[in-house]
């Protein structure tokens, strides 16, 4: 429902009706509206990790796994698009709802650390130069993915184009740092 | 009001009350809620161009002007933060409200063209290598700024950090294309 209508339009009674349960049951499980949104974000995040795992199978150099991982965010697939919409919504809503920030901060940090660790792994297997600052590159790459996602969801950018930009940015970030 | 409460929570009667005019007058001027949001986005965009112009004064190499232009998006200034919040909101809302897309598309395109033209100018004055694809680099740089803005507005990233990432990305994008 967040993917369809956004966080701000989300009403507990509509979620209850969609699930075919009482409002009381929703409140019993999720405590309040913020708990419901947080759980939705956790769910979406777990679901995204499951398709990211699939992308990461095989003995390819870490650099290629990293590209697969970031490119999985752009797929002509309802689930992927829904996940992206929910994330985008919660990010935008966090500007106005302080209650969403702790969850957003911890999930963003988890993603950042995953990407930074993959870059460090690539430095170990020799597919990524040792001069790359893994944390800083991870911040820029994930922020770029978030920026591209917004345009992709709004129909300003096609799937293939978004993926090509991710590949090009990765190429530039992992070329070895121009100035440390 | 969009910067404070978002697009989805925006009600014409609240805007009328804030402006101290009748709802009828708002409808007379802006026609409908979509017209009101579009006008707000135009206003914010004009305001952003005025501080971007200030950043672009002087005889510096175009490459430095480009950095100033992109970095102006991150300032510890209420107006800049409001502009950014309004943009972020309209981008996020465009996932759900098709009516916002034409305005979003044309303003995004205008920004893209401005950045791409500045890159081309830098290729003319020799401060940017001729191998850089100005349009593709502009898409990535502006998308990165949008992604960083979301984190900055949600308090996940400081102003100085956001500006440093813009500078680093620019360095990488303008180093000359690693693969054409």
Short mmCIF file of C-alpha atoms in Angstrom, two decimals:
data_model
loop_
_atom_site.label_atom_id
_atom_site.label_comp_id
_atom_site.label_asym_id
_atom_site.label_seq_id
_atom_site.Cartn_x
_atom_site.Cartn_y
_atom_site.Cartn_z
CA UNK A 1 0.00 0.00 0.00
CA UNK A 2 2.94 2.36 0.61
CA UNK A 3 4.24 1.53 -2.87
CA UNK A 4 0.83 2.38 -4.33
CA UNK A 5 -0.18 5.41 -2.34
CA UNK A 6 2.79 6.60 -0.33
CA UNK A 7 3.53 6.83 3.37
CA UNK A 8 1.64 10.05 4.00
CA UNK A 9 -1.61 8.67 2.65
CA UNK A 10 -1.27 5.46 4.66
CA UNK A 11 -4.12 4.91 7.12
CA UNK A 12 -4.16 2.02 9.56
CA UNK A 13 -7.82 1.27 8.80
CA UNK A 14 -7.08 0.86 5.09
CA UNK A 15 -4.22 -1.54 5.86
CA UNK A 16 -6.54 -3.52 8.15
CA UNK A 17 -9.21 -3.66 5.44
CA UNK A 18 -6.67 -4.76 2.80
CA UNK A 19 -5.37 -7.50 5.14
CA UNK A 20 -8.91 -8.51 6.12
CA UNK A 21 -8.24 -8.09 9.84
CA UNK A 22 -9.35 -5.66 12.53
CA UNK A 23 -7.61 -2.36 13.29
CA UNK A 24 -7.09 -3.68 16.84
CA UNK A 25 -5.05 -6.59 15.51
CA UNK A 26 -2.85 -4.21 13.48
CA UNK A 27 -2.27 -2.07 16.57
CA UNK A 28 -1.59 -5.20 18.64
CA UNK A 29 1.13 -6.35 16.22
CA UNK A 30 2.70 -3.05 15.16
CA UNK A 31 1.83 -0.80 18.10
CA UNK A 32 1.30 2.35 16.04
CA UNK A 33 1.51 3.78 12.54
CA UNK A 34 5.29 4.34 12.86
CA UNK A 35 5.73 0.68 13.87
CA UNK A 36 3.76 -0.38 10.83
CA UNK A 37 5.90 1.73 8.47
CA UNK A 38 9.12 0.52 10.11
CA UNK A 39 8.03 -3.11 9.68
CA UNK A 40 7.15 -2.47 6.03
CA UNK A 41 10.63 -1.04 5.47
CA UNK A 42 12.27 -4.02 7.19
CA UNK A 43 10.20 -6.37 5.04
CA UNK A 44 11.15 -4.58 1.84
CA UNK A 45 14.78 -4.59 2.87
CA UNK A 46 14.79 -8.35 3.54
CA UNK A 47 13.10 -8.95 0.21
CA UNK A 48 15.73 -6.83 -1.57
CA UNK A 49 18.51 -8.79 0.13
CA UNK A 50 17.05 -12.02 -1.18
CA UNK A 51 17.29 -10.89 -4.81
CA UNK A 52 20.68 -9.31 -4.17
CA UNK A 53 21.91 -12.73 -2.94
CA UNK A 54 20.80 -14.33 -6.18
CA UNK A 55 22.77 -11.70 -8.11
CA UNK A 56 25.87 -12.47 -6.05
CA UNK A 57 26.06 -16.22 -6.77
CA UNK A 58 29.08 -17.53 -8.66
CA UNK A 59 32.84 -17.09 -8.61
CA UNK A 60 33.03 -13.74 -10.46
CA UNK A 61 35.50 -11.04 -9.37
CA UNK A 62 34.09 -8.92 -6.53
CA UNK A 63 34.02 -5.87 -8.79
CA UNK A 64 31.42 -7.61 -10.98
CA UNK A 65 29.38 -8.71 -7.97
CA UNK A 66 29.30 -5.10 -6.84
CA UNK A 67 27.93 -4.00 -10.20
CA UNK A 68 25.29 -6.76 -10.09
CA UNK A 69 24.32 -5.77 -6.57
CA UNK A 70 23.83 -2.08 -7.41
CA UNK A 71 22.16 -2.82 -10.76
CA UNK A 72 19.56 -5.14 -9.13
CA UNK A 73 17.87 -1.95 -7.91
CA UNK A 74 16.70 -1.35 -11.49
CA UNK A 75 14.62 -4.16 -12.94
CA UNK A 76 11.41 -4.26 -14.93
CA UNK A 77 9.82 -6.27 -12.16
CA UNK A 78 6.87 -5.35 -9.97
CA UNK A 79 8.53 -6.41 -6.71
CA UNK A 80 11.71 -4.45 -7.41
CA UNK A 81 9.72 -1.37 -8.41
CA UNK A 82 7.56 -1.65 -5.28
CA UNK A 83 10.61 -1.97 -3.05
CA UNK A 84 12.16 1.06 -4.66
CA UNK A 85 8.95 3.07 -4.29
CA UNK A 86 8.65 2.18 -0.60
CA UNK A 87 12.26 3.17 0.05
CA UNK A 88 11.87 6.42 -1.87
CA UNK A 89 8.71 7.24 0.02
CA UNK A 90 10.21 6.59 3.44
CA UNK A 91 13.30 8.62 2.55
CA UNK A 92 11.17 11.56 1.41
CA UNK A 93 8.83 11.28 4.40
CA UNK A 94 11.79 11.26 6.82
CA UNK A 95 12.33 14.93 5.91
CA UNK A 96 9.03 15.63 7.67
CA UNK A 97 8.56 12.75 10.14
CA UNK A 98 11.40 12.53 12.64
CA UNK A 99 10.05 9.18 13.86
CA UNK A 100 11.12 7.50 10.62
CA UNK A 101 14.75 8.63 10.84
CA UNK A 102 16.22 5.99 13.18
CA UNK A 103 15.00 3.12 10.97
CA UNK A 104 16.06 4.93 7.81
CA UNK A 105 19.48 5.69 9.31
CA UNK A 106 20.12 2.10 10.38
CA UNK A 107 18.99 0.54 7.08
CA UNK A 108 20.98 3.08 5.05
CA UNK A 109 24.04 2.37 7.21
CA UNK A 110 23.60 -1.38 6.71
CA UNK A 111 23.51 -0.92 2.93
CA UNK A 112 26.53 1.39 3.03
CA UNK A 113 28.54 -1.08 5.09
CA UNK A 114 27.60 -3.94 2.73
CA UNK A 115 28.82 -1.97 -0.28
CA UNK A 116 31.97 -0.72 1.50
CA UNK A 117 32.82 -4.29 2.60
CA UNK A 118 32.36 -5.56 -0.93
CA UNK A 119 34.76 -2.86 -2.17
CA UNK A 120 37.27 -3.93 0.49
CA UNK A 121 36.83 -7.57 -0.63
CA UNK A 122 37.55 -6.44 -4.20
CA UNK A 123 40.72 -4.79 -2.96
CA UNK A 124 41.69 -8.15 -1.42
CA UNK A 125 41.00 -10.13 -4.62
CA UNK A 126 42.79 -7.48 -6.72
CA UNK A 127 39.77 -6.45 -8.84
CA UNK A 128 39.60 -2.99 -7.17
CA UNK A 129 42.62 -0.68 -6.68
CA UNK A 130 43.86 -0.25 -3.09
CA UNK A 131 43.72 3.57 -3.41
CA UNK A 132 39.89 3.59 -3.46
CA UNK A 133 38.33 4.91 -0.22
CA UNK A 134 35.73 2.17 0.27
CA UNK A 135 33.46 4.10 2.61
CA UNK A 136 33.42 7.33 0.58
CA UNK A 137 32.88 5.43 -2.68
CA UNK A 138 30.02 3.49 -1.05
CA UNK A 139 28.34 6.73 0.06
CA UNK A 140 28.51 8.15 -3.47
CA UNK A 141 27.47 4.95 -5.26
CA UNK A 142 24.47 4.31 -3.01
CA UNK A 143 23.44 7.99 -3.14
CA UNK A 144 23.64 7.88 -6.93
CA UNK A 145 21.44 4.76 -6.96
CA UNK A 146 18.93 6.60 -4.76
CA UNK A 147 18.97 9.63 -7.06
CA UNK A 148 18.59 7.52 -10.19
CA UNK A 149 15.78 5.54 -8.51
CA UNK A 150 13.73 8.68 -8.02
CA UNK A 151 13.96 9.49 -11.73
CA UNK A 152 13.35 5.89 -12.74
CA UNK A 153 10.20 5.66 -10.61
CA UNK A 154 8.91 8.97 -11.99
CA UNK A 155 9.43 7.68 -15.53
CA UNK A 156 12.20 10.16 -16.37
CA UNK A 157 14.79 7.41 -16.93
CA UNK A 158 14.53 3.91 -18.44
CA UNK A 159 15.75 0.73 -16.75
CA UNK A 160 18.60 0.11 -19.20
CA UNK A 161 19.72 3.73 -18.98
CA UNK A 162 19.73 3.66 -15.16
CA UNK A 163 21.80 0.47 -15.16
CA UNK A 164 24.26 1.96 -17.68
CA UNK A 165 24.77 4.99 -15.43
CA UNK A 166 25.44 2.74 -12.43
CA UNK A 167 28.05 0.82 -14.45
CA UNK A 168 29.70 4.05 -15.63
CA UNK A 169 29.81 5.53 -12.12
CA UNK A 170 31.28 2.31 -10.73
CA UNK A 171 33.94 2.41 -13.45
CA UNK A 172 34.85 5.96 -12.42
CA UNK A 173 34.75 5.34 -8.66
CA UNK A 174 36.86 2.20 -8.90
CA UNK A 175 39.42 3.59 -11.37
CA UNK A 176 41.62 4.46 -8.41
CA UNK A 177 41.28 7.76 -6.63
CA UNK A 178 42.39 10.81 -8.68
CA UNK A 179 43.22 12.80 -5.55
CA UNK A 180 43.28 10.28 -2.68
CA UNK B 1 4.07 24.81 3.32
CA UNK B 2 5.28 22.00 1.04
CA UNK B 3 8.75 22.31 2.62
CA UNK B 4 7.19 21.99 6.08
CA UNK B 5 4.53 19.35 5.53
CA UNK B 6 5.04 17.80 2.12
CA UNK B 7 2.98 17.72 -1.03
CA UNK B 8 0.60 14.97 0.03
CA UNK B 9 -0.51 16.82 3.13
CA UNK B 10 -1.04 20.06 1.20
CA UNK B 11 -4.62 21.32 1.32
CA UNK B 12 -5.77 24.33 -0.64
CA UNK B 13 -7.70 25.68 2.36
CA UNK B 14 -4.56 25.66 4.51
CA UNK B 15 -2.62 27.55 1.84
CA UNK B 16 -5.46 30.09 1.61
CA UNK B 17 -5.46 30.52 5.39
CA UNK B 18 -1.67 30.93 5.48
CA UNK B 19 -1.82 33.53 2.71
CA UNK B 20 -4.79 35.27 4.33
CA UNK B 21 -6.94 35.00 1.22
CA UNK B 22 -10.03 33.06 0.20
CA UNK B 23 -9.94 29.57 -1.31
CA UNK B 24 -11.74 31.02 -4.33
CA UNK B 25 -8.85 33.38 -5.00
CA UNK B 26 -6.37 30.50 -4.85
CA UNK B 27 -8.46 28.53 -7.32
CA UNK B 28 -8.81 31.61 -9.52
CA UNK B 29 -5.02 32.04 -9.70
CA UNK B 30 -3.81 28.45 -9.76
CA UNK B 31 -6.86 26.64 -11.15
CA UNK B 32 -6.42 23.48 -9.05
CA UNK B 33 -4.15 21.78 -6.53
CA UNK B 34 -1.80 20.55 -9.31
CA UNK B 35 -1.49 24.12 -10.62
CA UNK B 36 -0.60 25.30 -7.14
CA UNK B 37 2.12 22.65 -6.73
CA UNK B 38 3.51 23.35 -10.21
CA UNK B 39 3.70 27.09 -9.44
CA UNK B 40 5.47 26.35 -6.14
CA UNK B 41 8.04 24.24 -7.98
CA UNK B 42 8.57 26.98 -10.59
CA UNK B 43 9.03 29.51 -7.80
CA UNK B 44 11.54 27.33 -5.98
CA UNK B 45 13.40 26.73 -9.22
CA UNK B 46 13.66 30.46 -10.00
CA UNK B 47 14.86 31.11 -6.45
CA UNK B 48 17.51 28.40 -6.81
CA UNK B 49 18.69 29.92 -10.09
CA UNK B 50 19.17 33.27 -8.38
CA UNK B 51 21.59 31.83 -5.82
CA UNK B 52 23.24 29.70 -8.48
CA UNK B 53 23.92 32.91 -10.47
CA UNK B 54 25.65 34.43 -7.46
CA UNK B 55 27.85 31.33 -7.23
CA UNK B 56 28.78 31.65 -10.90
CA UNK B 57 30.10 35.23 -10.79
CA UNK B 58 33.79 35.80 -11.56
CA UNK B 59 36.31 34.68 -14.14
CA UNK B 60 37.10 31.24 -12.71
CA UNK B 61 37.58 28.22 -15.00
CA UNK B 62 34.25 26.63 -15.93
CA UNK B 63 35.17 23.49 -14.03
CA UNK B 64 35.16 25.51 -10.80
CA UNK B 65 31.87 27.20 -11.67
CA UNK B 66 30.36 23.78 -12.16
CA UNK B 67 31.48 22.69 -8.71
CA UNK B 68 30.08 25.89 -7.17
CA UNK B 69 26.80 25.39 -8.99
CA UNK B 70 26.32 21.81 -7.78
CA UNK B 71 27.58 22.58 -4.27
CA UNK B 72 25.08 25.47 -3.85
CA UNK B 73 22.46 22.76 -3.33
CA UNK B 74 23.96 22.12 0.11
CA UNK B 75 24.04 25.14 2.38
CA UNK B 76 23.14 25.71 6.02
CA UNK B 77 20.52 28.19 4.94
CA UNK B 78 16.76 28.00 5.44
CA UNK B 79 15.89 28.97 1.86
CA UNK B 80 18.24 26.40 0.35
CA UNK B 81 16.96 23.69 2.64
CA UNK B 82 13.34 24.60 1.85
CA UNK B 83 14.03 24.50 -1.88
CA UNK B 84 15.64 21.13 -1.54
CA UNK B 85 12.75 19.80 0.54
CA UNK B 86 10.18 21.00 -2.00
CA UNK B 87 12.09 19.41 -4.87
CA UNK B 88 12.51 16.14 -2.98
CA UNK B 89 8.83 16.09 -2.12
CA UNK B 90 7.67 16.70 -5.67
CA UNK B 91 10.07 14.06 -6.99
CA UNK B 92 8.80 11.50 -4.48
CA UNK B 93 5.16 12.45 -5.06
CA UNK B 94 5.58 12.10 -8.83
CA UNK B 95 5.89 8.32 -8.27
CA UNK B 96 2.23 8.40 -7.22
CA UNK B 97 0.76 11.48 -8.91
CA UNK B 98 1.09 11.35 -12.69
CA UNK B 99 -0.06 14.98 -12.90
CA UNK B 100 3.25 16.17 -11.41
CA UNK B 101 5.42 14.41 -13.97
CA UNK B 102 5.35 16.90 -16.89
CA UNK B 103 6.55 19.77 -14.66
CA UNK B 104 9.12 17.56 -12.95
CA UNK B 105 10.35 16.28 -16.32
CA UNK B 106 10.75 19.75 -17.82
CA UNK B 107 12.50 21.26 -14.77
CA UNK B 108 14.82 18.23 -14.48
CA UNK B 109 15.62 18.52 -18.17
CA UNK B 110 16.37 22.23 -17.81
CA UNK B 111 18.80 21.51 -14.95
CA UNK B 112 20.42 18.68 -16.94
CA UNK B 113 20.89 20.89 -19.99
CA UNK B 114 22.39 23.69 -17.84
CA UNK B 115 24.94 21.29 -16.35
CA UNK B 116 25.70 19.62 -19.70
CA UNK B 117 26.22 23.03 -21.34
CA UNK B 118 28.55 24.09 -18.56
CA UNK B 119 30.58 20.90 -19.11
CA UNK B 120 30.72 21.68 -22.85
CA UNK B 121 31.87 25.25 -22.01
CA UNK B 122 34.60 23.73 -19.82
CA UNK B 123 35.68 21.59 -22.76
CA UNK B 124 35.95 24.83 -24.78
CA UNK B 125 38.04 26.64 -22.15
CA UNK B 126 40.22 23.55 -21.66
CA UNK B 127 39.35 22.95 -17.98
CA UNK B 128 37.42 19.73 -18.80
CA UNK B 129 38.80 16.95 -21.07
CA UNK B 130 37.13 16.56 -24.48
CA UNK B 131 36.52 12.83 -23.85
CA UNK B 132 33.85 13.52 -21.20
CA UNK B 133 30.29 12.77 -22.39
CA UNK B 134 28.65 15.98 -21.17
CA UNK B 135 25.07 14.72 -21.18
CA UNK B 136 25.82 11.40 -19.42
CA UNK B 137 28.04 13.10 -16.83
CA UNK B 138 25.28 15.68 -16.21
CA UNK B 139 22.72 12.90 -15.61
CA UNK B 140 24.99 11.21 -13.06
CA UNK B 141 26.09 14.39 -11.30
CA UNK B 142 22.56 15.76 -10.93
CA UNK B 143 21.23 12.34 -9.85
CA UNK B 144 23.98 12.13 -7.25
CA UNK B 145 23.05 15.58 -5.96
CA UNK B 146 19.42 14.42 -5.68
CA UNK B 147 20.44 11.28 -3.81
CA UNK B 148 22.73 13.18 -1.44
CA UNK B 149 19.97 15.78 -0.89
CA UNK B 150 17.60 13.11 0.41
CA UNK B 151 20.15 12.00 2.98
CA UNK B 152 21.10 15.55 3.85
CA UNK B 153 17.46 16.55 4.46
CA UNK B 154 16.87 13.45 6.60
CA UNK B 155 19.91 14.35 8.71
CA UNK B 156 21.96 11.33 7.59
CA UNK B 157 24.70 13.49 6.03
CA UNK B 158 26.21 16.85 7.04
CA UNK B 159 26.51 19.87 4.74
CA UNK B 160 30.32 19.75 4.51
CA UNK B 161 30.26 16.00 3.85
CA UNK B 162 27.66 16.36 1.09
CA UNK B 163 29.73 19.10 -0.59
CA UNK B 164 32.90 17.00 -0.34
CA UNK B 165 31.15 14.10 -2.07
CA UNK B 166 29.98 16.40 -4.87
CA UNK B 167 33.55 17.62 -5.36
CA UNK B 168 34.93 14.06 -5.37
CA UNK B 169 32.32 12.86 -7.87
CA UNK B 170 33.02 15.84 -10.13
CA UNK B 171 36.74 15.04 -9.97
CA UNK B 172 35.99 11.48 -11.08
CA UNK B 173 33.47 12.38 -13.77
CA UNK B 174 35.70 15.04 -15.29
CA UNK B 175 38.93 13.01 -15.17
CA UNK B 176 38.29 11.93 -18.75
CA UNK B 177 36.22 8.90 -19.53
CA UNK B 178 37.84 5.55 -18.58
CA UNK B 179 35.91 3.71 -21.28
CA UNK B 180 34.59 6.38 -23.60
#
